[in-house]
Coordinates of C-alpha atoms in Angstrom, one line a residue:
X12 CA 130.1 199.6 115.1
X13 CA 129.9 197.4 112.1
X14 CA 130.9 193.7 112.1
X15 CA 133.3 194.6 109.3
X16 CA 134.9 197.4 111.3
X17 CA 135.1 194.8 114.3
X18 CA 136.9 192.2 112.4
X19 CA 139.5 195.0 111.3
X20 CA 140.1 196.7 114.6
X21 CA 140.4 192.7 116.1
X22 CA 143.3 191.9 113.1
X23 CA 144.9 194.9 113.9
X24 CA 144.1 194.1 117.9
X25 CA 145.8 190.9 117.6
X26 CA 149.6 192.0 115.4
X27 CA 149.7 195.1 117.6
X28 CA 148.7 195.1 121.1
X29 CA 149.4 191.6 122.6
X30 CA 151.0 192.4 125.4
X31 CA 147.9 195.6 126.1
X32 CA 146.2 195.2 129.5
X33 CA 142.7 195.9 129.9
X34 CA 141.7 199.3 131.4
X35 CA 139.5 197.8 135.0
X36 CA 136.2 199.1 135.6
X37 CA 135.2 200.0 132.0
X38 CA 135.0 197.3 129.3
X39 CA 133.5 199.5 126.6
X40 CA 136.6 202.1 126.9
X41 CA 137.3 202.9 123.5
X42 CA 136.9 206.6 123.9
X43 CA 138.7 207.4 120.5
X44 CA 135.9 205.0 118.8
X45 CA 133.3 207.5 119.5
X46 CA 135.3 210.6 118.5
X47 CA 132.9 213.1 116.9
X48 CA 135.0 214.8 114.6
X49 CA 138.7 213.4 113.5
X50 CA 140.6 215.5 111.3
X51 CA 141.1 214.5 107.7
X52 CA 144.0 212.2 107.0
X53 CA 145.3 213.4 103.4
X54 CA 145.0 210.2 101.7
X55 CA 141.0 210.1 102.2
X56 CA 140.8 213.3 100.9
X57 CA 142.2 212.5 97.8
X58 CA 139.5 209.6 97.5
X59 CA 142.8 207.2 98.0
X60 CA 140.0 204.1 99.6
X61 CA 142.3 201.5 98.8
X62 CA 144.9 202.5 100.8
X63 CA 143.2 203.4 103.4
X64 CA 141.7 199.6 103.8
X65 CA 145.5 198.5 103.7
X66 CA 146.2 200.6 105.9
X67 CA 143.3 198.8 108.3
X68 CA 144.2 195.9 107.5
X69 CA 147.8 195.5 106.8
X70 CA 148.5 197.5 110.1
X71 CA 151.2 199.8 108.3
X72 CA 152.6 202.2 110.6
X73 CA 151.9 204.8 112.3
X74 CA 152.4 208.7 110.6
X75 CA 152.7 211.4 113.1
X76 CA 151.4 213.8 110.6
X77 CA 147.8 212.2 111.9
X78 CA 146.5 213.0 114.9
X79 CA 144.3 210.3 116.5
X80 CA 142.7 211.5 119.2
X81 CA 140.0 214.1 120.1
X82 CA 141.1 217.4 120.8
X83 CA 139.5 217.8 123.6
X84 CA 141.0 215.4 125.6
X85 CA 144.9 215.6 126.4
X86 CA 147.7 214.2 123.9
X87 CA 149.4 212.4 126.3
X88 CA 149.4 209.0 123.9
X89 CA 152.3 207.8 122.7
X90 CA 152.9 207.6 118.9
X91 CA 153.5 203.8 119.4
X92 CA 150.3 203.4 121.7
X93 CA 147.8 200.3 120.0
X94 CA 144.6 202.6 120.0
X95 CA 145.8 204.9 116.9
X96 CA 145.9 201.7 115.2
X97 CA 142.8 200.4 116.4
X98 CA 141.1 204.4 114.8
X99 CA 138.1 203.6 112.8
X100 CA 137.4 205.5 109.5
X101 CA 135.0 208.1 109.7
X102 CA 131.1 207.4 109.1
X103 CA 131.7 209.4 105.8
X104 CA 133.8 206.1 104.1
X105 CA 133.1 203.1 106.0
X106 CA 135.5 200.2 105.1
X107 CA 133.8 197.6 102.9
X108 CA 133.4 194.1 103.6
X109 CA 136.4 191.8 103.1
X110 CA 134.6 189.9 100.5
X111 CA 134.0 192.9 98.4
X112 CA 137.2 194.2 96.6
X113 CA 137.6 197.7 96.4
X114 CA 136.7 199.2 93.1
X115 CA 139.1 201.8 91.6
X116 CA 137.6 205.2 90.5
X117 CA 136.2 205.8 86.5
X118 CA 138.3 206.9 84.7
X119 CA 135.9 208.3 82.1
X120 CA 137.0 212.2 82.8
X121 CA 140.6 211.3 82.6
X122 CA 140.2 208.9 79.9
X123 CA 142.1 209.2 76.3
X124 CA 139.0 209.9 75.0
X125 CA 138.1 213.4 77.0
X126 CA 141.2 214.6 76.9
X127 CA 142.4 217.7 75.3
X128 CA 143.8 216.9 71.7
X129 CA 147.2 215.4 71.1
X130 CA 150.3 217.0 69.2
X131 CA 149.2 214.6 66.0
X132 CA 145.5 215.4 66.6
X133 CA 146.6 219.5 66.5
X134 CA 148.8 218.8 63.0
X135 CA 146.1 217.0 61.2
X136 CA 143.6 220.1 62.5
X137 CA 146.3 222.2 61.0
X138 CA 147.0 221.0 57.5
X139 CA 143.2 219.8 56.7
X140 CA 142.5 223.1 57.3
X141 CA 145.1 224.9 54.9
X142 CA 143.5 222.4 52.5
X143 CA 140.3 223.7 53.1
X144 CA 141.1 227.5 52.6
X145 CA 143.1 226.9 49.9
X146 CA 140.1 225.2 47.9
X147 CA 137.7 227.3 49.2
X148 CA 140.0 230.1 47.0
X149 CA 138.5 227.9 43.8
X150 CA 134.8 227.5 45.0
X151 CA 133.4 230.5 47.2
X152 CA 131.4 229.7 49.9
X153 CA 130.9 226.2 49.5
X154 CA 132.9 224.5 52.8
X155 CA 130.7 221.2 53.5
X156 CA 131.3 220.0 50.1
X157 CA 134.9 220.9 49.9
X158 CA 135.4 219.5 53.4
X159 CA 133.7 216.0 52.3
X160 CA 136.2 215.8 49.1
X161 CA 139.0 216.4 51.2
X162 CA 137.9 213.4 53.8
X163 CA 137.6 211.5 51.2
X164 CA 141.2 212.3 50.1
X165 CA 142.6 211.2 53.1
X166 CA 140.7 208.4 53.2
X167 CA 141.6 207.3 50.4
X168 CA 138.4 206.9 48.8
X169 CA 136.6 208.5 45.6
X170 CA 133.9 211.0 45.2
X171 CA 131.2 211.4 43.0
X172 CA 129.8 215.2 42.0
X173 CA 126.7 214.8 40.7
X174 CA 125.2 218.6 40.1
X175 CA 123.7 220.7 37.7
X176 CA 126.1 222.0 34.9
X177 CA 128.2 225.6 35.9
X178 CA 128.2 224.7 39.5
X179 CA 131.9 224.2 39.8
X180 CA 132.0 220.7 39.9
X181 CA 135.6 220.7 37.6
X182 CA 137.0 223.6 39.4
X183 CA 136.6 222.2 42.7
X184 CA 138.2 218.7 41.5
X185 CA 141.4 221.3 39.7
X186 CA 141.6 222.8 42.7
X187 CA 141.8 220.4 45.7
X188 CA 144.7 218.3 43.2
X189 CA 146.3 222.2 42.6
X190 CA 146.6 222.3 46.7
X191 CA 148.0 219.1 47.0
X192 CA 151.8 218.3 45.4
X193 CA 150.6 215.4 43.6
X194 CA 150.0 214.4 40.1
X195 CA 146.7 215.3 38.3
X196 CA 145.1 214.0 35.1
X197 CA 142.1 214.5 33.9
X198 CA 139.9 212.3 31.5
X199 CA 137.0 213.5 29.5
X200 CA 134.6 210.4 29.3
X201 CA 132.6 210.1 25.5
X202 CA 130.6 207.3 24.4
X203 CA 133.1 206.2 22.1
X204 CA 136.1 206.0 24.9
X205 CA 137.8 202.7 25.2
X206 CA 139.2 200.8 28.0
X207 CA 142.1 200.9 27.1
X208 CA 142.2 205.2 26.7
X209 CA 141.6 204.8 30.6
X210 CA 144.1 202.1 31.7
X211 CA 146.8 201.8 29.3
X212 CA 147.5 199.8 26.0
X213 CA 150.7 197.2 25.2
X214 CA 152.2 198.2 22.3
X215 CA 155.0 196.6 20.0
X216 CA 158.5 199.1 20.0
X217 CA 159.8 198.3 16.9
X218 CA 163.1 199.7 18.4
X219 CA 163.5 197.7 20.9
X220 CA 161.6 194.8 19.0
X221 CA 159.6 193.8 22.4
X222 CA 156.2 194.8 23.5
X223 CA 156.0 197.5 26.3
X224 CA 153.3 199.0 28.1
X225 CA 152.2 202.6 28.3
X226 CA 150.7 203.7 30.9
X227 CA 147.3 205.4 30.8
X228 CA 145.8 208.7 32.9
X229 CA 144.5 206.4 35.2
X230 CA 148.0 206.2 36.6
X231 CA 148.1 209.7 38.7
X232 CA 147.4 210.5 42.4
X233 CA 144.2 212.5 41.4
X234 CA 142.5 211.3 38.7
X235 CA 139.0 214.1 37.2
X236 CA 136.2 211.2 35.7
X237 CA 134.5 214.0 33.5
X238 CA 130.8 212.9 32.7
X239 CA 131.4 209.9 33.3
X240 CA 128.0 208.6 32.8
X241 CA 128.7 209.5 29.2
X242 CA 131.0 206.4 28.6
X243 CA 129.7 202.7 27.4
X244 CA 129.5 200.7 30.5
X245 CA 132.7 198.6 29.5
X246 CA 134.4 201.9 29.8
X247 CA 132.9 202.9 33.3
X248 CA 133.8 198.8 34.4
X249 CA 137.4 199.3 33.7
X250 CA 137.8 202.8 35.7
X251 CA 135.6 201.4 38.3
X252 CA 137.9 198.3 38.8
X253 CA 140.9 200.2 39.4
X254 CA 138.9 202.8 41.8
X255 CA 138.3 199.1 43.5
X256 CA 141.9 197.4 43.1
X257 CA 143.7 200.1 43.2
X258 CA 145.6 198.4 40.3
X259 CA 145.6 197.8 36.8
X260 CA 145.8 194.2 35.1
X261 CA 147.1 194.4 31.4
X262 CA 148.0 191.1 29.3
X263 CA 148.3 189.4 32.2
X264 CA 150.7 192.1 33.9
X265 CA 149.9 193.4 37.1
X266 CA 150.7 197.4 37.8
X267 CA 149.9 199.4 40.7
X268 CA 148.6 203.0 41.1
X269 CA 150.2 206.0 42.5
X270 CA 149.3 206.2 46.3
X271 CA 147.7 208.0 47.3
X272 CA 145.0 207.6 44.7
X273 CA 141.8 209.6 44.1
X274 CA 139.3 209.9 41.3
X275 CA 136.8 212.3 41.5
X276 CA 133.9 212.0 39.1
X277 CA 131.2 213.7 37.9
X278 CA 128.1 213.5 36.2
X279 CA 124.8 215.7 35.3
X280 CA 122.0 214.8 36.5
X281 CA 120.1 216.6 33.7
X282 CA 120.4 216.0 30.3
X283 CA 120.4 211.8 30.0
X284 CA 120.6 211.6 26.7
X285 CA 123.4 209.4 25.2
X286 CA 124.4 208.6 28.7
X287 CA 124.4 205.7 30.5
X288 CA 123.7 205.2 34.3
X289 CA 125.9 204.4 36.6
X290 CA 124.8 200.7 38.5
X291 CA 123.9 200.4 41.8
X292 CA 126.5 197.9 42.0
X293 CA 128.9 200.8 41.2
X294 CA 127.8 203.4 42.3
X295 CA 128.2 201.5 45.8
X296 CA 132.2 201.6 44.9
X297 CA 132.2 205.7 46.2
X298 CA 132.9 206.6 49.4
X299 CA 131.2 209.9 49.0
X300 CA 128.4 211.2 46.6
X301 CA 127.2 215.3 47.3
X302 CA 126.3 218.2 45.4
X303 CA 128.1 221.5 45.3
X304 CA 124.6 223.6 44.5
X305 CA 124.5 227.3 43.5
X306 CA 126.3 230.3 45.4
X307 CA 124.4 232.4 47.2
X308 CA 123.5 236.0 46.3
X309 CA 126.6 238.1 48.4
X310 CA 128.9 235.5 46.6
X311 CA 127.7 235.2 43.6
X312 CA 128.1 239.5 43.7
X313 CA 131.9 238.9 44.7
X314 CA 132.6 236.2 41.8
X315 CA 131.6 238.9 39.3
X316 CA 133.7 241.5 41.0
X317 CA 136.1 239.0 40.2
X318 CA 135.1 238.2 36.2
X319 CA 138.6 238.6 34.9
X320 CA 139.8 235.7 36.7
X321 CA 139.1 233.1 33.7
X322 CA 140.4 229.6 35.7
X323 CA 140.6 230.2 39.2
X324 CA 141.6 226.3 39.4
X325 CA 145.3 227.8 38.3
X326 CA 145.4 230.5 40.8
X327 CA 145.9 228.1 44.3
X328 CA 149.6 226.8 44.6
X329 CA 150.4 223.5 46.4
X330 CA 149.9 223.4 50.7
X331 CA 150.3 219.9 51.3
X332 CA 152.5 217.1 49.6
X333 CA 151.3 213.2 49.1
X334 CA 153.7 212.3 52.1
X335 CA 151.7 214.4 54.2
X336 CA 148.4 213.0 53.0
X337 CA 149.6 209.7 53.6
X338 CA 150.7 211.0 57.2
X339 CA 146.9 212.6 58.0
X340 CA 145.5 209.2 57.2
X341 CA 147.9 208.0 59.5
X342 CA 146.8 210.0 62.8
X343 CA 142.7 209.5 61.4
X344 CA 143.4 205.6 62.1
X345 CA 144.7 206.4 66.1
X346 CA 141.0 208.6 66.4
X347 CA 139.1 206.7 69.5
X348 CA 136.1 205.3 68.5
X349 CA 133.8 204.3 71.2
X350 CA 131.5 201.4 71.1
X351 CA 128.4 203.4 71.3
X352 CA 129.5 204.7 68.6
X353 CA 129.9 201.8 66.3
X354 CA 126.5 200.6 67.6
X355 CA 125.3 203.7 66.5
X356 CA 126.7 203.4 63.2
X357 CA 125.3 199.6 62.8
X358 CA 122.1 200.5 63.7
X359 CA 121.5 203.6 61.1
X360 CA 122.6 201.0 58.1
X361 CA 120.1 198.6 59.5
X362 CA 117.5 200.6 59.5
X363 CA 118.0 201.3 55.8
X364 CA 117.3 197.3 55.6
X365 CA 114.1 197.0 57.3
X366 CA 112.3 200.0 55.7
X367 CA 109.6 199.8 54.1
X368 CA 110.0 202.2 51.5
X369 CA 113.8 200.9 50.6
X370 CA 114.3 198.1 48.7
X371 CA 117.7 198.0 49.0
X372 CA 119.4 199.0 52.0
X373 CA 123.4 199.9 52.2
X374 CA 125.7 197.4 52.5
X375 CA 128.7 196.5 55.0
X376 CA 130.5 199.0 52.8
X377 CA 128.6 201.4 53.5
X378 CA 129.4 201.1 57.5
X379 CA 132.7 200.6 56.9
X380 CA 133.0 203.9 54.8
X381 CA 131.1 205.9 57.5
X382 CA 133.4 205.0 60.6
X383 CA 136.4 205.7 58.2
X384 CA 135.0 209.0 57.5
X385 CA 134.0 209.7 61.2
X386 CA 137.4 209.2 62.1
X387 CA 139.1 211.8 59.7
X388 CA 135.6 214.7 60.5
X389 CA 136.8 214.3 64.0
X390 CA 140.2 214.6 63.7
X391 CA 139.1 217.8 61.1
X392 CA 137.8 219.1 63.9
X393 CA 140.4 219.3 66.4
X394 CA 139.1 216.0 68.3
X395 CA 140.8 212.7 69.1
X396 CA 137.1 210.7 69.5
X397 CA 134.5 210.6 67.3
X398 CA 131.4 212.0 68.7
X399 CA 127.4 211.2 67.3
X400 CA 127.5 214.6 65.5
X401 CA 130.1 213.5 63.8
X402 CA 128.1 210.3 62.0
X403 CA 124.9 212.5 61.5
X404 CA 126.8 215.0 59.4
X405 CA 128.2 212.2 57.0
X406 CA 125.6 209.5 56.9
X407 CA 123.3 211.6 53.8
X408 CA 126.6 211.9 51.6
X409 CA 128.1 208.2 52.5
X410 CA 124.7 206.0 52.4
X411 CA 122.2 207.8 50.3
X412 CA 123.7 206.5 47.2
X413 CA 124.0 203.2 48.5
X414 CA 120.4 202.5 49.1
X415 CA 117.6 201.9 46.4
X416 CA 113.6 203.3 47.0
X417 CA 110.5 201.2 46.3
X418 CA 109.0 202.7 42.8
X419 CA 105.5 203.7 44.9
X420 CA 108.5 205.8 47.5
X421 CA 109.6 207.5 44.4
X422 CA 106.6 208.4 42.7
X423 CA 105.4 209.7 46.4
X424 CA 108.7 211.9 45.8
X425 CA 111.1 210.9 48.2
X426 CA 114.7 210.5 47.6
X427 CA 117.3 208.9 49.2
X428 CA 118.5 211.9 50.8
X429 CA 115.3 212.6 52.7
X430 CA 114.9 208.6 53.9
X431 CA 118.3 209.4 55.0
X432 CA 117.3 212.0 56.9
X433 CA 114.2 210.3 58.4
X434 CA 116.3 207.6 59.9
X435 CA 118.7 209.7 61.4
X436 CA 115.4 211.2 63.4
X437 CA 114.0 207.9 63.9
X438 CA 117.3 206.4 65.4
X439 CA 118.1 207.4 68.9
X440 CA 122.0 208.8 69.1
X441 CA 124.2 207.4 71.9
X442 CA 125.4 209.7 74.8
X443 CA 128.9 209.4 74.7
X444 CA 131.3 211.1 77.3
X445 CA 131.3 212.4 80.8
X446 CA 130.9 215.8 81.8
X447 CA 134.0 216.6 84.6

């Protein structure tokens, strides 16, 4: 026996058995001691090893339910008797020192985290996903980029298209703000568009003889940015500062935008002639930038079947209302988010600082818009955590645009998408979760 089991048979020795003569002619006889095999009491089955050391060491009493003795020799004990107090735990869990606390079990296959998905967790699953198929009615066969507009949405951050013309880029914007019950304006950016055709103008009513201010497009929940790399730059700053603010200064007046507020925008990236390029420092201001590119062949076969359909925008009714938008972004905020995770998250925008072939790497913005976005994929998917997969699948549309190549990286032909890409090879993904 160990010193440890000594000391606890002695403390229960010296509160139980006092009065306990010694058996004459045997000083060793602790027959029970040696028992070979002692049934199972329930509680160290259930791996309960804290309360079996109380029960060592507390001396609690005695449950008849227990039998203490081998069965091969008679049960003529007493329930009361000091030896069923002085039974050692089997070799299998040996009491630990008193020194050393007992440590409760992990709870990493119980845990919040590996659980199955929560009533809230199910309704945003639900609704994202009539949101989906409703759009997906607009622009055939073209889920990733419809699903990364609508994480956006909830969000509540802004999206640029940037795609070839004919691709759908409109249509998809007309028909994830048809889905939604919200409002919808749209803005068709020129070179000779003012500021104030964006945001609004103060006018003097002649009626009323006092100056009043008339709200401009800008002020709807979903807000279609046409070509806007068409507009002068002073244009673009005064969209861009509202997509920041989320509100619109005018002669000193301060007026906030509908919530929840989008603006989807979209440029060509053909055809720069009389345009003028968005900034980096801008462009830095979207949460999301993807392409919608061209159907394939078995779609592009059932569009045609479909030619008299002349604005399929108008066909999708409304699934979801700006109350329940708000509510989604609600339940994305409670999605668990393990600290593997975010050091997986920190170290892909890092990497985009110390490359080489990137001269500008993505800012803090950038990190903070892929976690957001993590969140709400996860929850998409029916998942209260967020899982590695998760990040990889958003980090090309939510940091390529933020980062800037090296002119010899772009005359070798990269892009940002495939340095994107290449770090998300390089940088080693965190094993998150326990298998049960």
């Amino acid at each position: 026996m160990s010193n440890d089991n000594d000391d606890a048979t002695q403390l229960g020795s010296i509160r139980h058995h006092m009065n306990k003569p010694q058996q004459p002619g045997n000083p060793q006889a602790r027959p029970a001691f040696q028992a070979p095999s002692l049934p199972t009491h329930p509680q160290e089955q259930s791996g309960d090893d804290e309360g079996t050391v109380l029960s060592a060491y507390n001396a609690m009493p005695y449950r008849p339910a227990m039998p203490t003795v081998p069965t091969t020799q008679p049960l003529k004990v007493q329930p009361a008797q000091p030896v069923q107090m002085r039974q050692p735990l089997p070799q299998s869990q040996p009491i630990p020192a008193a020194a050393s606390p007992v440590k409760p079990a992990q709870p990493a296959a119980t845990s919040s985290m590996m659980s199955a998905p929560q009533a809230d967790i199910t309704e945003f699953h639900n609704q994202f996903t009539k949101l989906v198929d409703s759009v997906s009615q607009v622009v055939v066969g073209k889920e990733q980029p419809i699903r990364q507009c609508a994480t956006a949405m909830i969000v509540g951050g802004h999206i640029l298209l940037e795609d070839n013309p004919g691709t759908g880029k409109t249509q998809l914007a007309r028909g994830l703000a048809n889905s939604i019950d919200m409002s919808f304006k749209r803005i068709q950016f020129t070179p000779d568009l003012l500021p104030s055709d964006v945001v609004g103008v103060t006018y003097y009513d002649q009626k009323n003889s006092e100056f009043d201010y008339r709200e401009g497009p800008i002020f709807a929940s979903v807000v279609l940015a046409d070509e806007i790399n068409r507009a002068s730059p002073k244009t673009q700053s005064a969209l861009l500062e509202v997509m920041e603010e989320q509100k619109v200064t005018v002669d000193g007046e301060t007026h906030a935008v509908p919530q929840p507020f989008m603006v989807i925008a979209t440029q060509n990236p053909i055809e720069q002639l009389g345009t003028y390029k968005l900034p980096e420092a801008q462009m830095d201001r979207f949460l999301i930038k993807t392409t919608i590119g061209y159907p394939s062949h078995d779609v592009s076969v059932s569009i045609l079947k479909q030619v008299n359909v002349t604005d399929r925008a108008s066909t999708v009714h409304a699934v979801l209302t700006g109350n329940d938008v708000l509510r989604m972004r609600a339940i994305s905020e409670t999605v668990h988010l393990d600290d593997a995770i975010l050091e997986y998250i920190v170290r892909l925008v890092e990497a985009t600082r110390h490359n080489e072939r990137i001269q500008v790497g993505s800012s803090m913005r950038g990190a903070l818009a892929l976690t957001r976005c993590a969140r709400v994929w996860a929850a998409s998917n029916n998942r209260g955590y967020v899982v590695p997969d998760d990040v990889k699948q958003l980090a090309v549309a939510v940091l390529a645009h933020r980062i800037t190549l090296t002119a010899e990286a772009t005359f070798a032909g990269s892009t940002p998408e495939l340095m994107i890409e290449q770090i998300l090879e390089n940088v080693p993904a965190p094993t998150v979760g326990v298998t049960a």
